[in-house]
PDB file of C-alpha atoms in Angstrom:
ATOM      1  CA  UNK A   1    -116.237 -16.969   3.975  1.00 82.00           C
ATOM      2  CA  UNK A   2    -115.112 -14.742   6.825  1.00 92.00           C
ATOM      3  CA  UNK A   3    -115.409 -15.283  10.374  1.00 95.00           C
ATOM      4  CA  UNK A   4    -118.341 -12.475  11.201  1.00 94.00           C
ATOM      5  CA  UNK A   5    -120.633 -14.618   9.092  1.00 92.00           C
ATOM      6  CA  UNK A   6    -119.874 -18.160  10.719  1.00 93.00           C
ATOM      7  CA  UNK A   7    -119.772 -16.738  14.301  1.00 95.00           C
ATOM      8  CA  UNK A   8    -122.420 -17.342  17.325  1.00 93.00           C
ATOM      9  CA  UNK A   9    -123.214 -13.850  18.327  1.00 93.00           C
ATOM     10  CA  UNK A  10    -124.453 -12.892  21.173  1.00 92.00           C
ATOM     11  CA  UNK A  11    -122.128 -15.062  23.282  1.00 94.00           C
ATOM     12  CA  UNK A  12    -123.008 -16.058  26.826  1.00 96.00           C
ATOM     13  CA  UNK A  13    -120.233 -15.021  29.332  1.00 97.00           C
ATOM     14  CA  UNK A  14    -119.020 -15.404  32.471  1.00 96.00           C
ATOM     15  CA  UNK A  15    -118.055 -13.633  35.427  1.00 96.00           C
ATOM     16  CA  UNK A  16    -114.397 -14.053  37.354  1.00 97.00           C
ATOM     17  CA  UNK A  17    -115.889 -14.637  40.503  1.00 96.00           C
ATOM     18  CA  UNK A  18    -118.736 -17.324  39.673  1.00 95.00           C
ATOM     19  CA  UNK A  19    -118.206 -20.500  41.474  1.00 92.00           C
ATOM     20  CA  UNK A  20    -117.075 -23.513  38.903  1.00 90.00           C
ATOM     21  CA  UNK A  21    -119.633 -25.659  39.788  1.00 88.00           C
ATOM     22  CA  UNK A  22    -122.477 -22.862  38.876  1.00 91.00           C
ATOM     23  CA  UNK A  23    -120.362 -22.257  35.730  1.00 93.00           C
ATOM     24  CA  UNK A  24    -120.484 -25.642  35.126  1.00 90.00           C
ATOM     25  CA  UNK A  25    -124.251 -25.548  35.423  1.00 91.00           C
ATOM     26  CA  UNK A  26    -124.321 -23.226  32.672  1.00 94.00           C
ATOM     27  CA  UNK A  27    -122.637 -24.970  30.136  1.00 93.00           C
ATOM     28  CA  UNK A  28    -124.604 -27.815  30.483  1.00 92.00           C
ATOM     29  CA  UNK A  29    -128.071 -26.192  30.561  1.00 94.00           C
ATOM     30  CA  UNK A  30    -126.834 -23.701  27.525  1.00 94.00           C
ATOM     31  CA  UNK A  31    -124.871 -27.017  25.568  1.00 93.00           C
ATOM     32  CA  UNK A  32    -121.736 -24.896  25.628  1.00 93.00           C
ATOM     33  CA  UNK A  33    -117.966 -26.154  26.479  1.00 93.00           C
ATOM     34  CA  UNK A  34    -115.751 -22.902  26.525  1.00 95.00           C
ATOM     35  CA  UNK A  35    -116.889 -18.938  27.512  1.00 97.00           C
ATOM     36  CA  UNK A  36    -114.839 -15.546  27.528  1.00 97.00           C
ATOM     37  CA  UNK A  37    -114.653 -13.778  30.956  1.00 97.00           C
ATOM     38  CA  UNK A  38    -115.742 -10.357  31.021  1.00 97.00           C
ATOM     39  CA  UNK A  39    -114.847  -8.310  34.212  1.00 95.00           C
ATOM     40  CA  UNK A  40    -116.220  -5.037  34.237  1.00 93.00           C
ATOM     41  CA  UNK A  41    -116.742  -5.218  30.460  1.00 91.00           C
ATOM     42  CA  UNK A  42    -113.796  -5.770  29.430  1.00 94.00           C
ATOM     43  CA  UNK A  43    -112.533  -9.698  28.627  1.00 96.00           C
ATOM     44  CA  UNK A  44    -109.782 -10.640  31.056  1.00 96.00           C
ATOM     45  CA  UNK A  45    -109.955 -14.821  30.110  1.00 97.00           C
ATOM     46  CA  UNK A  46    -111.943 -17.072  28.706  1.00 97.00           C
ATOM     47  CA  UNK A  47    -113.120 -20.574  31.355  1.00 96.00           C
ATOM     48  CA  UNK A  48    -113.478 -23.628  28.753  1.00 94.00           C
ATOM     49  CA  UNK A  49    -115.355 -26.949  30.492  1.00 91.00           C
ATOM     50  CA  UNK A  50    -112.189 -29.250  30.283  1.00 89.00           C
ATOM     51  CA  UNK A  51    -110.821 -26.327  33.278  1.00 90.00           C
ATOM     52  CA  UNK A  52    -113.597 -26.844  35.195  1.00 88.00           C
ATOM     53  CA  UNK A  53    -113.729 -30.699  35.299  1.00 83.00           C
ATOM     54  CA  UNK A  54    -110.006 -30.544  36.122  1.00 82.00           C
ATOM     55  CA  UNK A  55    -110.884 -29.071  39.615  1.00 79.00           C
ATOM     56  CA  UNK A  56    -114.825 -30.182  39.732  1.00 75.00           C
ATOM     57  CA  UNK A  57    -114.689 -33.519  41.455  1.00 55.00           C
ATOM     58  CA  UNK A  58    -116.764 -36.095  39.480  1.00 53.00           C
ATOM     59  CA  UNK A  59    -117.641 -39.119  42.034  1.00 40.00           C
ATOM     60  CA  UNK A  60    -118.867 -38.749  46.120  1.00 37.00           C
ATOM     61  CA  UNK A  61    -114.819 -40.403  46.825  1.00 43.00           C
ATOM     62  CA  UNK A  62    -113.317 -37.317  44.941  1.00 46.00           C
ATOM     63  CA  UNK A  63    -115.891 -34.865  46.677  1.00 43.00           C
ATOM     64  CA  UNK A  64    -114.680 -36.616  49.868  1.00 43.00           C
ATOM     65  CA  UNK A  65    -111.249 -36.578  49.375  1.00 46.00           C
ATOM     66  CA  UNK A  66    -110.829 -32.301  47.765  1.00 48.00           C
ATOM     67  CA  UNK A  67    -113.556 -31.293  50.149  1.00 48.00           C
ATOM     68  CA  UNK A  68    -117.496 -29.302  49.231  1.00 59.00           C
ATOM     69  CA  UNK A  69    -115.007 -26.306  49.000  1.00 60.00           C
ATOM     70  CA  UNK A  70    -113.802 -26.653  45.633  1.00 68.00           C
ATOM     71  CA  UNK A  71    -117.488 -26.232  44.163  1.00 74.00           C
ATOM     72  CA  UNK A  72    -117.030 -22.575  45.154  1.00 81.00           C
ATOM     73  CA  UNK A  73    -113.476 -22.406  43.095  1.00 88.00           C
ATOM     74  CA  UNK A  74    -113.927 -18.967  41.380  1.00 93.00           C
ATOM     75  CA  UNK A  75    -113.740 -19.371  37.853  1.00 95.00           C
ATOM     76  CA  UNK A  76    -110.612 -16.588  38.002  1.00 95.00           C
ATOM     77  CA  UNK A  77    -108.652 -19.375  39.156  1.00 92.00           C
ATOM     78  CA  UNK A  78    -108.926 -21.927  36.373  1.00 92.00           C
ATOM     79  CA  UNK A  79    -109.344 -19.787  33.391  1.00 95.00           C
ATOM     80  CA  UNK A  80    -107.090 -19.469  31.232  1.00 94.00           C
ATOM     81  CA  UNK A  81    -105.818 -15.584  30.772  1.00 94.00           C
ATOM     82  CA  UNK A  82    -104.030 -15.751  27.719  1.00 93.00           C
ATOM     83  CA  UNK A  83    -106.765 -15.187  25.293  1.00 95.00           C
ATOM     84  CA  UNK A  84    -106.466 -15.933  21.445  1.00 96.00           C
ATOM     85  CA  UNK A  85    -108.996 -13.741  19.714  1.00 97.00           C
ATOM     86  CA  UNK A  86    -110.164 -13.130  15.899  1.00 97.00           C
ATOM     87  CA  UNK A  87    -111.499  -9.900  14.160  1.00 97.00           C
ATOM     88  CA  UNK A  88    -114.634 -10.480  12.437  1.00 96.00           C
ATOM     89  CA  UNK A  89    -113.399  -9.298   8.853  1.00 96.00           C
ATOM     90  CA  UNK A  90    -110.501 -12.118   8.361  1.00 96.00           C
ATOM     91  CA  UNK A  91    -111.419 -15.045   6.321  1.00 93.00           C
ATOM     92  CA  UNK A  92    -112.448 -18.513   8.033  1.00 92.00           C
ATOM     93  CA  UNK A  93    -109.091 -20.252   7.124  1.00 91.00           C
ATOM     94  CA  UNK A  94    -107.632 -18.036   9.243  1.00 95.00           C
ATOM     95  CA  UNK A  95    -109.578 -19.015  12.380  1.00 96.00           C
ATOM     96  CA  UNK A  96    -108.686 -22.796  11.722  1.00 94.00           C
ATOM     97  CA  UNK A  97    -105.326 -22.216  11.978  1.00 95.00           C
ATOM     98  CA  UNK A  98    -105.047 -20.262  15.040  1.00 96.00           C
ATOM     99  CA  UNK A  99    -106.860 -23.155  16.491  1.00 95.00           C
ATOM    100  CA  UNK A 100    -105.059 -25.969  14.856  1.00 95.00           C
ATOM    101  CA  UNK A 101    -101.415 -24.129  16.152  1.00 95.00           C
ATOM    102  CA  UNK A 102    -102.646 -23.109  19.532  1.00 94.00           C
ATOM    103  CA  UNK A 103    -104.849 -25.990  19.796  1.00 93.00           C
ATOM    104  CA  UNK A 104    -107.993 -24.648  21.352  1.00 94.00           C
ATOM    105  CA  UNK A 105    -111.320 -25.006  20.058  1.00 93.00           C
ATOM    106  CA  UNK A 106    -112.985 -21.541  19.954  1.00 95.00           C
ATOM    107  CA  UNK A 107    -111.998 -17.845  19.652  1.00 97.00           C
ATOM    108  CA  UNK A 108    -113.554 -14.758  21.274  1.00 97.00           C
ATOM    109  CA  UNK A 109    -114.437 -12.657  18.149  1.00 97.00           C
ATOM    110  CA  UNK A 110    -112.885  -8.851  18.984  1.00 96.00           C
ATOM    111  CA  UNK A 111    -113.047  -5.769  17.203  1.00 95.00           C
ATOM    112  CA  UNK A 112    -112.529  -1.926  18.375  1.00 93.00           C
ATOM    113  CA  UNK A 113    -115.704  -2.155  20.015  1.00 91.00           C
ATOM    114  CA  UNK A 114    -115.284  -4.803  22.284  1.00 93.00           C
ATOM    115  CA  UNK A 115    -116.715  -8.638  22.304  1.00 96.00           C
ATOM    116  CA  UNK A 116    -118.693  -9.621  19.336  1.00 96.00           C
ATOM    117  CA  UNK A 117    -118.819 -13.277  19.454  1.00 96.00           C
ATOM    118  CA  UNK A 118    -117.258 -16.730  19.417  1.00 97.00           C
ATOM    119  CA  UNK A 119    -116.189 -18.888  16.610  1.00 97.00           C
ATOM    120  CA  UNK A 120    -115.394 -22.827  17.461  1.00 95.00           C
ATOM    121  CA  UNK A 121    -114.749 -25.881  16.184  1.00 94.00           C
ATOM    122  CA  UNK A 122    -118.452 -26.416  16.039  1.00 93.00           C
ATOM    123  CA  UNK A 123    -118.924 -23.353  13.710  1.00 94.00           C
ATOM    124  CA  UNK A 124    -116.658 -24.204  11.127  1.00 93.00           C
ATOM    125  CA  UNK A 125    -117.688 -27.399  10.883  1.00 92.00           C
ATOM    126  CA  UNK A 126    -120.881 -26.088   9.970  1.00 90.00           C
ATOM    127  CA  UNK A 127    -119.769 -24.047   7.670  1.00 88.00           C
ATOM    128  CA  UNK A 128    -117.786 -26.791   5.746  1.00 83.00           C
ATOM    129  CA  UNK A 129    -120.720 -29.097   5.789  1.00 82.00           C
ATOM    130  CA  UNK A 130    -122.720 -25.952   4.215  1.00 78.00           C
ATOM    131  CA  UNK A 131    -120.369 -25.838   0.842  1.00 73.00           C
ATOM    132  CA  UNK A 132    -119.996 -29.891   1.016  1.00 71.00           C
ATOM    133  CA  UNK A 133    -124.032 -30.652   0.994  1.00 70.00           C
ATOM    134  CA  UNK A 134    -126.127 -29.228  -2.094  1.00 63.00           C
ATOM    135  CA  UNK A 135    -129.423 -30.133  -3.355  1.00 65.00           C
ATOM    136  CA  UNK A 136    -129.239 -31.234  -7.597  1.00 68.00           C
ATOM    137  CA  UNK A 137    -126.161 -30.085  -9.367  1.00 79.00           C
ATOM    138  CA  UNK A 138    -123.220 -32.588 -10.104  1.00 87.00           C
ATOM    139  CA  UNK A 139    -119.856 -32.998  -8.321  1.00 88.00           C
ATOM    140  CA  UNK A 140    -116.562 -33.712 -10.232  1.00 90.00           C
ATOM    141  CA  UNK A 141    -113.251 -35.134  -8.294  1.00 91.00           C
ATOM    142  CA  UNK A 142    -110.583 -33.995 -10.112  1.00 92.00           C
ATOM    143  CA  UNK A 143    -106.995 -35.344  -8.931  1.00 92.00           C
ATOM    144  CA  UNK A 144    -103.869 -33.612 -10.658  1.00 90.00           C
ATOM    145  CA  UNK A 145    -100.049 -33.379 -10.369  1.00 87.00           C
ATOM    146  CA  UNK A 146     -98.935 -30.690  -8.278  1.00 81.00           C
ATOM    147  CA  UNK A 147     -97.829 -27.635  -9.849  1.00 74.00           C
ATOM    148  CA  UNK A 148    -100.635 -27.125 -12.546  1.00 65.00           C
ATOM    149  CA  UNK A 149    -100.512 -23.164 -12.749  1.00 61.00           C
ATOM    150  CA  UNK A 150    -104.193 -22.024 -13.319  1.00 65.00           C
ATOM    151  CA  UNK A 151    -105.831 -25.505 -12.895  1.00 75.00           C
ATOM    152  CA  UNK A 152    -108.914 -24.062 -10.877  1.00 78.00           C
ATOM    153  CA  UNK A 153    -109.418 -21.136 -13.013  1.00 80.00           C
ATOM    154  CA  UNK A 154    -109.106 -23.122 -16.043  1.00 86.00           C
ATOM    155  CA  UNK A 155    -112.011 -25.399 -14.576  1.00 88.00           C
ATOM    156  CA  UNK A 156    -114.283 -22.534 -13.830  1.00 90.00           C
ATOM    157  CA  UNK A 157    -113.857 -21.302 -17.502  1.00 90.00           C
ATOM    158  CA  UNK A 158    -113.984 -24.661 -19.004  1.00 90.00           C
ATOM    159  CA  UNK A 159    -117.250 -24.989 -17.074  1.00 92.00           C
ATOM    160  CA  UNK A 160    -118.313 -21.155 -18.038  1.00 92.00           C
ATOM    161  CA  UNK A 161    -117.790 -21.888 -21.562  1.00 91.00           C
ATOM    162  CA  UNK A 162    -119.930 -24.699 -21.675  1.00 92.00           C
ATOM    163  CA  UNK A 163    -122.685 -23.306 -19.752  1.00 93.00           C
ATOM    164  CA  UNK A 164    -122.523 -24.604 -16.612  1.00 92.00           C
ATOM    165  CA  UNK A 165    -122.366 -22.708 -13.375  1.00 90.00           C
ATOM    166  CA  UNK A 166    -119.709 -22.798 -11.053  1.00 89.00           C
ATOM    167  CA  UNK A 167    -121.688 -23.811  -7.286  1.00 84.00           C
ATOM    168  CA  UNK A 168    -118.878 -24.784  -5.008  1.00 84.00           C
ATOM    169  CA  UNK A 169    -114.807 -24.883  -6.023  1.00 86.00           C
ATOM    170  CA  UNK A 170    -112.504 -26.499  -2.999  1.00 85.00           C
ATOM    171  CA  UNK A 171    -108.692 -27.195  -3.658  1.00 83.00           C
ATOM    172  CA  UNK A 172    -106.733 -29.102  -1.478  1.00 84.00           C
ATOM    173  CA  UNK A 173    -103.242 -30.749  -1.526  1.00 85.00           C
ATOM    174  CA  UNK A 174    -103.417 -33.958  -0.589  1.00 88.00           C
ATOM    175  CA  UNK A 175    -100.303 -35.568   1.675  1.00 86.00           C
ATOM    176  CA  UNK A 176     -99.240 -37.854  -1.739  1.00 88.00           C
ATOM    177  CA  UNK A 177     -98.150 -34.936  -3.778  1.00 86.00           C
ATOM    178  CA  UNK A 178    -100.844 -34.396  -5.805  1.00 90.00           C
ATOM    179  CA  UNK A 179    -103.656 -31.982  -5.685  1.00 90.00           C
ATOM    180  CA  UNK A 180    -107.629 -32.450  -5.652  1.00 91.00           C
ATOM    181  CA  UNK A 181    -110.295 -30.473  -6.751  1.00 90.00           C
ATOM    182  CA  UNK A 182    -113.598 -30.461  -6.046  1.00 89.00           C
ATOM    183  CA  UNK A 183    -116.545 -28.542  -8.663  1.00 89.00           C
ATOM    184  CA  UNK A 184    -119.833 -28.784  -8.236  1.00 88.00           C
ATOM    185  CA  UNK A 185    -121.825 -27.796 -11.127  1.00 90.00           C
ATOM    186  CA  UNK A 186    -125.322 -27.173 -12.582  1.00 89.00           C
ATOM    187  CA  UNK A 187    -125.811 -27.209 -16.304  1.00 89.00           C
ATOM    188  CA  UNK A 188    -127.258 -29.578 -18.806  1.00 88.00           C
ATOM    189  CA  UNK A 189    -122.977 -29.826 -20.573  1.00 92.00           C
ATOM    190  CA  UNK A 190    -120.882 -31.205 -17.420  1.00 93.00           C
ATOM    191  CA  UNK A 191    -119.259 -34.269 -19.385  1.00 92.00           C
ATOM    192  CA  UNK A 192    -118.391 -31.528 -21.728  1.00 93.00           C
ATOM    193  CA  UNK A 193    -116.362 -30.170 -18.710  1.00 92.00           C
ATOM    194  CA  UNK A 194    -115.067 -33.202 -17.501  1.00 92.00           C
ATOM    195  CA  UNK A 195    -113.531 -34.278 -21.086  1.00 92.00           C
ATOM    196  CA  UNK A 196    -112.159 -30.927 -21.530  1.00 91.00           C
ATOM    197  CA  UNK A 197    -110.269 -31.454 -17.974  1.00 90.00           C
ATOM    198  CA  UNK A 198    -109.203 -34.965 -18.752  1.00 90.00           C
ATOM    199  CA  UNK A 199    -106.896 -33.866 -21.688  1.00 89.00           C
ATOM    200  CA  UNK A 200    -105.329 -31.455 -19.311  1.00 86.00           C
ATOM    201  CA  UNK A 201    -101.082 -31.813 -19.078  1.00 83.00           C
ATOM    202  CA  UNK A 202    -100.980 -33.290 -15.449  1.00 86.00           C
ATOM    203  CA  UNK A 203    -104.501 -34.563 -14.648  1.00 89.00           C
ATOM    204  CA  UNK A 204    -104.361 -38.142 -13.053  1.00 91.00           C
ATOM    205  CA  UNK A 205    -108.101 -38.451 -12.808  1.00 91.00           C
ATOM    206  CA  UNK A 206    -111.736 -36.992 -13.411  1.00 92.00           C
ATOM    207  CA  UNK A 207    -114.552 -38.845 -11.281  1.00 92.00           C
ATOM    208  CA  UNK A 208    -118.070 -38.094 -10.646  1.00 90.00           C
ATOM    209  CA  UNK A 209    -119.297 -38.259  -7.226  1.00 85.00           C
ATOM    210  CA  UNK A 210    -122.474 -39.379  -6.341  1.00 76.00           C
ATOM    211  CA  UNK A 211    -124.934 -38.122  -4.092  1.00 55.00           C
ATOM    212  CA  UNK A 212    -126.815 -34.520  -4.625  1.00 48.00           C
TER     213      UNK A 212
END
C-alpha cells in the first residue's frame, strides 16, 4: 500500500494568524487533532490540538489566572515549524516510521505541486484493520525460526499449487526470535497447505485462526 491511497485528501488548514481558541473550535466541530499551516499557499507549520491546550486554559481559575488574552494566541505562536512531510508515492511502512522516530501522529502529504493531504495515526490504522478483517476465506498462523530464506514465497506457492488463492500475506518478527506469518486463503485444499508447511526445516507451528 502506498501513502496516496490511505491519505485524507482534501485536508482542512489553518491560517498563522487564527486565534487558538477559534482553531480549537475547528478541530472539535471537524473531529480533527493536528492541521498544516498554509500562509499564502505555501505550508510554513503545522498547529496539532495537544499545542493548543498547552496555552488554552481549561477551567474559569486558569482563565483567571493567564487572562481572556490568551484565547486570541495566534496559532503562529504554538505551531510547530519544523514540518515532517511524506510524498504520496512511498509505501505506508514508510509513513509509520517517520512517525514512530519523530513521534508525531500525522504527516502533511507533499509533492511538487504543493499540499495534497494528511496521513495519521488514524489512517493507518485503518488501513491495517482493512488487510486484518475479511469476509470467508481461512487464516493460517504460521510461527518459524528466524532465518528461513524464502519462507513466504514458499507459502504462496505451496498455496498456488494446491489451488488456493493467496488473500492477505503479513510477516513479522516477533521480539522472541522467531518469525510469524500470517496467510489468509480461499480454496477448497488449505490443510493441504498447512501440512505441506508443517514439514518445513524450521517451522515451530501451523494454527488456524478463527473468525472470518
Amino acid at each position: 500500500m502506498i501513502v496516496r491511497h490511505c491519505m485524507s485528501s482534501p485536508v482542512f488548514t489553518q491560517s498563522p494568524e487564527k486565534p487558538v481558541d477559534a482553531a480549537m473550535r475547528d478541530f472539535r466541530t471537524r473531529r480533527i487533532r493536528r492541521a498544516p499551516v498554509l500562509e499564502n499557499g505555501e505550508m510554513i507549520g503545522i498547529v496539532s490540538q495537544r499545542d493548543l491546550l498547552d496555552v488554552l486554559p481549561g477551567t474559569l481559575p486558569q482563565l483567571l489566572a493567564v487572562g481572556e488574552a490568551a484565547l486570541d494566541t495566534p496559532v503562529r505562536d504554538v505551531m510547530s515549524s519544523e514540518v515532517h512531510t511524506i510524498r504520496p508515492e512511498q509505501p505506508l511502512e514508510d509513513a509509520a516510521q517517520i512517525m514512530l522516530e519523530q513521534r508525531v501522529g500525522g504527516l502533511p502529504v507533499v509533492d511538487e505541486s504543493g499540499l495534497l493531504g494528511i496521513i495519521t495515526e488514524s489512517d493507518i490504522f485503518r488501513a491495517l484493520w482493512d488487510v486484518l478483517t475479511f469476509d470467508g476465506g481461512r487464516r493460517l498462523m504460521v510461527r518459524e525460526r528466524s532465518g528461513a530464506e524464502g519462507a513466504p514465497h514458499d507459502y504462496v506457492v505451496s498455496a498456488v499449487n494446491a489451488g488456493c488463492s493467496v488473500r492477505t500475506l503479513l510477516h513479522q518478527h516477533l521480539t522472541d526470535g522467531t518469525v510469524a506469518t500470517l496467510l489468509v486463503l480461499d480454496g477448497a485444499d488449505v490443510d493441504r497447505v498447512a501440512d505441506e508447511i508443517r514439514v518445513r526445516a524450521g517451522v515451530l507451528a501451523v494454527d488456524e485462526l478463527g473468525g472470518g
